[in-house]
Coordinates of C-alpha atoms in Angstrom, one line a residue:
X1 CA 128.4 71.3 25.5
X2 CA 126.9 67.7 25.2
X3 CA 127.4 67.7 21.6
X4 CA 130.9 67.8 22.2
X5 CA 130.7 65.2 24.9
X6 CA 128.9 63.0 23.0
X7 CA 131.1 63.5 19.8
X8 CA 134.0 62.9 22.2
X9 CA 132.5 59.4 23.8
X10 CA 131.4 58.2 20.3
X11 CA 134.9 57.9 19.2
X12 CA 135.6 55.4 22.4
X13 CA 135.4 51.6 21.0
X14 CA 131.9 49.8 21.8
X15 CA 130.3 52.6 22.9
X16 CA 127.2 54.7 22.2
X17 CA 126.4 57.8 23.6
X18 CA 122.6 60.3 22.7
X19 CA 122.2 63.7 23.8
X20 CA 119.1 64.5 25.9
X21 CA 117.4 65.8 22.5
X22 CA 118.3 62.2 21.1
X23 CA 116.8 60.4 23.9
X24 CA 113.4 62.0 24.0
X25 CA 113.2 61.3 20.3
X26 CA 113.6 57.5 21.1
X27 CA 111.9 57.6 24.1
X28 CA 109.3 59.3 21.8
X29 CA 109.4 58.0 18.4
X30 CA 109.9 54.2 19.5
X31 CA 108.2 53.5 22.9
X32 CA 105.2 55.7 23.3
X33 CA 104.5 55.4 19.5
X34 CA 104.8 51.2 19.8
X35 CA 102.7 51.5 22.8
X36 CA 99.8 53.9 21.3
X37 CA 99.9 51.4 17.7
X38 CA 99.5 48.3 20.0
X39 CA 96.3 50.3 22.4
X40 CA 95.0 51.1 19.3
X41 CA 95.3 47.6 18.1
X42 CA 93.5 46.6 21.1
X43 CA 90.5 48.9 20.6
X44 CA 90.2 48.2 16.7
X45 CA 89.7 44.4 17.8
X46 CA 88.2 44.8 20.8
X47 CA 85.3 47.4 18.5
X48 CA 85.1 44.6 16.1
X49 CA 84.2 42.3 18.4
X50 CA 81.5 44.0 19.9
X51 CA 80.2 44.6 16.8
X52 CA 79.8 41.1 16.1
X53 CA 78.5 40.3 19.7
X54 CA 75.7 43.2 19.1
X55 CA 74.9 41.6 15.7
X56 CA 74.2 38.8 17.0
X57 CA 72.4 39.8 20.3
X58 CA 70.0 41.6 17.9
X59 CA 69.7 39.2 15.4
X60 CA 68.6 36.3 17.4
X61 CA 65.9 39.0 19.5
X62 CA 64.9 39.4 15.7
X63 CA 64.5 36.3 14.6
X64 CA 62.8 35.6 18.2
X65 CA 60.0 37.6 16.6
X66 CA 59.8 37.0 12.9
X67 CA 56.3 36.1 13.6
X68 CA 55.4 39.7 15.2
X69 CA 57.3 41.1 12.3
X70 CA 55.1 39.2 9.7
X71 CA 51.5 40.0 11.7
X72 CA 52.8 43.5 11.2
X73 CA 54.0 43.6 7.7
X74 CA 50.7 41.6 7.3
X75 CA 48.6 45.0 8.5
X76 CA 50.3 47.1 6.5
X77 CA 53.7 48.6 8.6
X78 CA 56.4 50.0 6.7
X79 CA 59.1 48.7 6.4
X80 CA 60.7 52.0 7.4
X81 CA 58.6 51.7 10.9
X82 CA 60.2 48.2 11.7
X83 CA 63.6 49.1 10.9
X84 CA 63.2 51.4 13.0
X85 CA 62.3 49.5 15.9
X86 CA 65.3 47.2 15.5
X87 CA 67.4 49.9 15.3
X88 CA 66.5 51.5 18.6
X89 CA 66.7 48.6 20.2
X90 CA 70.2 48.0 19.2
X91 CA 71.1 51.5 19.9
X92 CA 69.6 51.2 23.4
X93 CA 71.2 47.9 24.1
X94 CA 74.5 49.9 23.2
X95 CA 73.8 53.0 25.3
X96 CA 72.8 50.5 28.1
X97 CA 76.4 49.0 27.6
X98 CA 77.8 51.8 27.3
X99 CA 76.2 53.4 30.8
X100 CA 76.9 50.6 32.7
X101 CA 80.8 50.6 31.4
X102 CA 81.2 54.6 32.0
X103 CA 79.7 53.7 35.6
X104 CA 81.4 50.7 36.4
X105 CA 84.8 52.4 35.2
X106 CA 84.3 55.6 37.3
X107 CA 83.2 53.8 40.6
X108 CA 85.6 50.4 40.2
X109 CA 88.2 52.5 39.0
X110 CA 90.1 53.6 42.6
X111 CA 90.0 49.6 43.0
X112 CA 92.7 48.7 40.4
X113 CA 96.6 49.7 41.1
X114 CA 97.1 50.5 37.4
X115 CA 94.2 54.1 36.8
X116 CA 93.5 54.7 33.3
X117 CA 92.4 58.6 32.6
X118 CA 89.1 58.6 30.7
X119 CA 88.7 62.1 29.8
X120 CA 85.5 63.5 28.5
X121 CA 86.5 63.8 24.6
X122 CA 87.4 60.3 24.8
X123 CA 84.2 59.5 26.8
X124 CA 82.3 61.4 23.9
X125 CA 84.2 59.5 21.3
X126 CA 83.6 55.8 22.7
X127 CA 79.6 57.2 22.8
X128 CA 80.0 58.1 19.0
X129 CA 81.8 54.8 18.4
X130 CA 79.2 52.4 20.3
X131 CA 76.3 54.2 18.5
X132 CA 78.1 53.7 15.5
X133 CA 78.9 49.9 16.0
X134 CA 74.7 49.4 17.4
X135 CA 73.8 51.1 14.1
X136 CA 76.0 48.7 11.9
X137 CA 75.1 45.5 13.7
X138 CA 71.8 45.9 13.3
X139 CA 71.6 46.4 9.7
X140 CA 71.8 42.2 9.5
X141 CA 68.8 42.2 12.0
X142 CA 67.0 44.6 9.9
X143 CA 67.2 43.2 6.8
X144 CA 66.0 39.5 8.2
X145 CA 63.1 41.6 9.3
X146 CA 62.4 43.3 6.0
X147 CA 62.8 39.4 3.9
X148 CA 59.7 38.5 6.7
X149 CA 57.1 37.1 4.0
X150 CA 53.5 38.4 5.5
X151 CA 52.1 34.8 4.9
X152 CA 54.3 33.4 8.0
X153 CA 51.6 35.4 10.5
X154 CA 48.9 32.8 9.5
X155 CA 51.6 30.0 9.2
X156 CA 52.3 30.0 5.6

């Protein structure tokens, strides 16, 4: 019985003893769980990041164009129709990203001595979270775009 074992060592001086059960719970409980808190660490700030690097991307292409912006505002586009143009431009800047990443992970991957499983519902999930993170980026880009005064197409 290793309960009895156990009980038996436990009573020796300086020593500890776990049962199998025991073990898988620290095994468990402690390493795995440490590990999967300190991945999902990684991908918080590693998300946030990206963010901020898609923000900025799209903000400077839409500050690259304020003048385009204001010709248009200037002939009568929504505001509805422009945001919208900013935001599938992040969105395919992200899905372009995201496409060469999915690529380059599938083909590079035999390459590496350490093989990290993608598996489709994760695949799926990192495609929700990139649109996610293009749609949020852009909102800065988008409302530069929308503040566009119509004067500034004839240089006012």
């Amino acid at each position: 019985d290793p309960d009895a074992v156990a009980e038996s060592i436990r009573r020796w001086k300086r020593l500890t003893v776990y049962t199998r059960i025991q073990m898988q719970g620290i095994l468990i409980d402690k390493l795995i769980a440490t590990a999967a808190r300190q991945i999902g660490m990684f991908l918080v700030i590693l998300a946030v990041v990206s963010a901020a690097i898609v923000a900025f991307i799209i903000y400077t292409l839409t500050l690259g164009k304020i003048r385009e912006i204001a010709v248009l505002k200037l002939i009568g586009t929504r505001n509805r129709t422009i945001a919208g143009m900013i935001l599938q431009e992040a969105v395919g800047l992200g899905l372009i990203g995201f496409a060469v990443g999915k690529v380059a992970a599938t083909f590079w991957a035999p390459i590496f001595p350490k093989h990290v499983l993608l598996e489709t519902g994760d695949a799926l999930r990192g495609f929700v979270a990139v649109v996610v993170i293009c749609v949020l980026a852009s909102i800065v880009a988008i409302w530069a775009a929308i503040k566009v005064d119509p004067a500034e197409a004839v240089g006012g």
